[in-house]
Coordinates of C-alpha atoms in Angstrom, one line a residue:
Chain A
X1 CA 261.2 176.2 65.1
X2 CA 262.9 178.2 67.5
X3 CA 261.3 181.5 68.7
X4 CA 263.3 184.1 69.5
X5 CA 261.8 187.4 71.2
X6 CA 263.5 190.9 71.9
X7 CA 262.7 193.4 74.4
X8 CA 261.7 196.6 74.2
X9 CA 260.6 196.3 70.9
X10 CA 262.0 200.3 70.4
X11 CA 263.4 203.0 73.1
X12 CA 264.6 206.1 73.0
X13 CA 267.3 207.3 74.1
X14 CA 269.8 210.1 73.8
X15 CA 273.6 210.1 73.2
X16 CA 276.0 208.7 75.5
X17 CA 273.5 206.6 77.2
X18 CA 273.8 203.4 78.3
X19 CA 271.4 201.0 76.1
X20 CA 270.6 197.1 76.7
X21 CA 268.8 194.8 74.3
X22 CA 267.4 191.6 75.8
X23 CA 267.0 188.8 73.3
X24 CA 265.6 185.2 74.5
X25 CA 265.1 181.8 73.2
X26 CA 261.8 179.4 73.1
X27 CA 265.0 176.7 74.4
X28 CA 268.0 176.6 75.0
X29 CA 270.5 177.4 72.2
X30 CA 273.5 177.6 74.1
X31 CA 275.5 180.4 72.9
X32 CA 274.7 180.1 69.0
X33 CA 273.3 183.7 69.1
X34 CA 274.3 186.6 67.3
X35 CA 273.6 190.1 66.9
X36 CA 273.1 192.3 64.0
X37 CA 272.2 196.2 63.3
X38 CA 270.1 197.3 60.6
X39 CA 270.0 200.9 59.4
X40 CA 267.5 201.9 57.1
X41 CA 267.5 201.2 53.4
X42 CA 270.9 199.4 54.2
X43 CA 271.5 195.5 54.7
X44 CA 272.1 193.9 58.2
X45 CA 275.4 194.5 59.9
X46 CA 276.9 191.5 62.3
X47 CA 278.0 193.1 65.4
X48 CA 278.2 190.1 67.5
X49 CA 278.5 186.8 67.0
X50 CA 278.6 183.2 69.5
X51 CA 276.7 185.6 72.2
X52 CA 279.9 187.5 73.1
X53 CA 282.9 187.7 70.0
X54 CA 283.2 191.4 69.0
X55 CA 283.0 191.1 65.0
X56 CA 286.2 192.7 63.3
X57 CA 285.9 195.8 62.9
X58 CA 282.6 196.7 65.4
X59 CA 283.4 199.6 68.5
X60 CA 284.4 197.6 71.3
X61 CA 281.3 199.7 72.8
X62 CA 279.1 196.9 71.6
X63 CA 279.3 193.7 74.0
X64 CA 277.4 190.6 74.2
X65 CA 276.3 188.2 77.0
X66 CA 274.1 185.0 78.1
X67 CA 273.8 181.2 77.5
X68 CA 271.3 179.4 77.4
X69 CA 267.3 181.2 76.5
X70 CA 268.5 184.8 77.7
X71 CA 270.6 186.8 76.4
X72 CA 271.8 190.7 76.2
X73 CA 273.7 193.3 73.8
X74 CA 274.8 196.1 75.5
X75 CA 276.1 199.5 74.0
X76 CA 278.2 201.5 76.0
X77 CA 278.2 205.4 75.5
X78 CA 275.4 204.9 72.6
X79 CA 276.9 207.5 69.8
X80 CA 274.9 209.6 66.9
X81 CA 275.8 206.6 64.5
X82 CA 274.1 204.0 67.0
X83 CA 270.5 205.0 66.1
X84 CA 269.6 201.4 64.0
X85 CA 267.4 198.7 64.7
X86 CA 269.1 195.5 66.2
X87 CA 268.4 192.1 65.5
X88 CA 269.6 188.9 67.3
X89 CA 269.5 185.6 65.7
X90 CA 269.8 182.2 66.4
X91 CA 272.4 179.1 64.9
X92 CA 271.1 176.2 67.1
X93 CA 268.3 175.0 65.0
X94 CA 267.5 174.7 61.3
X95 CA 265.3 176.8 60.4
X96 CA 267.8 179.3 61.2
X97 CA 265.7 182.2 63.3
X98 CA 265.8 185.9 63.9
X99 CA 263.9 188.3 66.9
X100 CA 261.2 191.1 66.1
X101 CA 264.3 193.4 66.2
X102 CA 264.5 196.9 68.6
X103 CA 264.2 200.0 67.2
X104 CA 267.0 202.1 69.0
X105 CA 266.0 206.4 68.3
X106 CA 266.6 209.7 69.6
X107 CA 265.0 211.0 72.5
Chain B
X1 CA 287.3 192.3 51.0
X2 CA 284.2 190.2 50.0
X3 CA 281.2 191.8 47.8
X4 CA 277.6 190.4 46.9
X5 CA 275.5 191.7 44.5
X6 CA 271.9 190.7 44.1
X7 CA 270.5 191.1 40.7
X8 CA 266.9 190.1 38.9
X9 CA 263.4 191.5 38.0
X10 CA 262.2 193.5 40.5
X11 CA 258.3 193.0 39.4
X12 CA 257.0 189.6 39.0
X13 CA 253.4 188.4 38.6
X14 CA 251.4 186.4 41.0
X15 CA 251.9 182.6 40.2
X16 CA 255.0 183.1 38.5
X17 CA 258.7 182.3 39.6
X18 CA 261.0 184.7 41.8
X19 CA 264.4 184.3 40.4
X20 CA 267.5 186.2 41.8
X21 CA 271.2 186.0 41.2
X22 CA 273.6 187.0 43.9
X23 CA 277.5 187.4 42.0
X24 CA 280.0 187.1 44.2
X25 CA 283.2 189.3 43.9
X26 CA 286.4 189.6 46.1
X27 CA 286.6 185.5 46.9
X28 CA 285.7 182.0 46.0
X29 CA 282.3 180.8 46.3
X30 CA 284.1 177.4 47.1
X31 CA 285.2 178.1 50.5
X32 CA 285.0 175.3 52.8
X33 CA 284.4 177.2 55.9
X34 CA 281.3 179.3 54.2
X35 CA 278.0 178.8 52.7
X36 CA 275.6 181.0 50.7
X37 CA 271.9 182.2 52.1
X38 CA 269.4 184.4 50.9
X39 CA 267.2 186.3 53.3
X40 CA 263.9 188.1 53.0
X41 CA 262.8 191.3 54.3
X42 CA 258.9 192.7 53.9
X43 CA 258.8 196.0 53.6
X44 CA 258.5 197.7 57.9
X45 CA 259.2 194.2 59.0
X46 CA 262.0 191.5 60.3
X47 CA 264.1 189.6 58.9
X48 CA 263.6 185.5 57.5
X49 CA 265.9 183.1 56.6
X50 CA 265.2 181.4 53.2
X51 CA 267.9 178.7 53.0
X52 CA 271.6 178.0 52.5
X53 CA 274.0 176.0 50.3
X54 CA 277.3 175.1 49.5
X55 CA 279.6 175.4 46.4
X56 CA 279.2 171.7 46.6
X57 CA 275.6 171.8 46.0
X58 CA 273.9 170.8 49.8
X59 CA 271.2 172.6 50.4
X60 CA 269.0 173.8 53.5
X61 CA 265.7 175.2 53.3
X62 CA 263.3 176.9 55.5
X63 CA 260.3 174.5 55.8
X64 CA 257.9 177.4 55.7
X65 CA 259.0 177.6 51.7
X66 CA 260.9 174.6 51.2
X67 CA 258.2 173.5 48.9
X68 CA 259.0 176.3 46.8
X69 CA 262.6 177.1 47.0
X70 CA 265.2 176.1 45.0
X71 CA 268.7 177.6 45.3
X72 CA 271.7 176.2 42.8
X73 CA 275.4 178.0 42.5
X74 CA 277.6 177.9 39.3
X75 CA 280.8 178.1 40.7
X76 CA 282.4 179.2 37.1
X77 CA 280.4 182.3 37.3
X78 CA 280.9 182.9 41.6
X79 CA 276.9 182.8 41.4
X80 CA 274.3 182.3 43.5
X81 CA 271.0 181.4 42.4
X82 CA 267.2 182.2 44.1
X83 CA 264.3 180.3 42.7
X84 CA 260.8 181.0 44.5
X85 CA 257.7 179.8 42.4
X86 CA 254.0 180.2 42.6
X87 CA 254.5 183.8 44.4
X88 CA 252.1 186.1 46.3
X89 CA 252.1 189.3 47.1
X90 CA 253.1 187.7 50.7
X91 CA 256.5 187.0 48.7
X92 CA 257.2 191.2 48.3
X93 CA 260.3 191.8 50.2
X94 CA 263.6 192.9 50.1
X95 CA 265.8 189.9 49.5
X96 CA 269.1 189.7 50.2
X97 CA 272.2 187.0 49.5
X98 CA 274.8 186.8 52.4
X99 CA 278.0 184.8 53.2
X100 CA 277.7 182.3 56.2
X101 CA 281.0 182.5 57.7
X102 CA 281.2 179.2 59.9
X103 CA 283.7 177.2 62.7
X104 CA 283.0 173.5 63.9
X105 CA 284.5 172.3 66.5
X106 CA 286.0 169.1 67.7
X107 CA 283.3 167.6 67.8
X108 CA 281.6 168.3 64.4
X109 CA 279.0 171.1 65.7
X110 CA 279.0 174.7 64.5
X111 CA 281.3 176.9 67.0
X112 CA 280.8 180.0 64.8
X113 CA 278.0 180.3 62.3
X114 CA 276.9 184.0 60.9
X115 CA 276.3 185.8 58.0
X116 CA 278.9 188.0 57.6
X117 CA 278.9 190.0 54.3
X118 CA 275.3 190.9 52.9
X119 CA 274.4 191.7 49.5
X120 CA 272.9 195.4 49.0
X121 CA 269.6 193.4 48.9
X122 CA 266.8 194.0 45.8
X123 CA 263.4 194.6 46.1
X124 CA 260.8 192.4 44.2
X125 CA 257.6 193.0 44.3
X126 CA 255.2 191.0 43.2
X127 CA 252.2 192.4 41.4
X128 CA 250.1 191.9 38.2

């Protein structure tokens, strides 16, 4: 299986910061990585999907980067709605895989 | 716009059989660029995939429950089904159903491949 890790695991942070998740692969998975925020009690949310496509409908605020084993979300201007956890997932490999996830709250 | 709803028991007995039904609304099951997953989430904790299939019946399970797992679809209903047997309280989670949206390219390999409308998600727990 693929492992997939995410650092930090949380931060906090206040609004209109600048915020980056880094997400990274046991191998290489090319760019079949996406991105997801979780809020709690609700379902996951794709944000991000093929390391860098802006889901429909997502804040163009959101971005994604990286190939390869590394990769990054970035949130630009981090807003009151924000605060979730983010998850980033893998596509590569059967069994389809997800990181530890980063808890994103208020300083 | 696309809607999932999970339904089922949400207490079931240790050594007895998880069954969930996700009814889709808003679209055909039968899409040939999507396929139907179910996803777990313990309480305070990340997220596993389960498995996939297709209207057409192919399915794709996580090894680390493949021995348990069954999932089936009855397209005349636009359901999903969720089989997990011989449960543990390891098995109490939220599950959810979600659409894989996906993209191959030329070449036959996935372009695009993410779950991109979830289910509200149901909690079973299992318990005697």
């Amino acid at each position: 299986d693929i492992q997939m890790t995410q650092s930090p695991s949380s931060l906090s942070v206040s609004v209109g910061d600048r915020v980056t998740i880094t997400c990274r692969a046991s191998q290489s998975i090319r760019n079949y990585l996406n991105w997801y925020q979780q809020k709690p009690g609700k379902a996951p949310n794709l944000l991000i999907y093929s390391a860098s496509g802006l889901q429909s409908g997502v804040p163009s605020r959101f971005s994604g980067s990286g190939s390869g084993t590394d990769f990054t979300l970035t949130i630009n201007s981090l807003q009151p709605e924000d605060f979730a956890t983010y998850y980033c997932q893998q596509f590569h490999s059967s069994p389809l895989t997800f990181g530890p996830g980063t808890k994103v709250d208020i300083k | 716009q696309v809607q999932l709803q999970e339904s089922g028991p949400g207490l079931v007995k240790p050594s007895q059989t998880l069954s969930l039904t996700c009814t889709v609304s808003g679209g055909s099951i039968s899409s040939d660029t999507s396929f139907w997953t179910w996803i777990r989430q313990p309480a305070g904790k990340g997220l596993e995939w389960i498995g996939r299939m297709s209207a057409s019946g192919s399915t794709n399970y996580n090894p680390s429950l493949k021995s348990r797992v069954t999932m089936s679809v009855d397209t005349s209903k636009n359901q999903v089904f969720l089989r997990l047997n011989s449960v543990t309280a390891a098995d109490t989670a939220v599950y959810y159903c979600a659409r894989i949206l996906f993209e191959k390219s030329g070449s036959g390999s996935f372009k695009n491949y993410y779950f991109d409308y979830w289910g509200q998600g149901i909690l079973v727990t299992v318990s005697s």
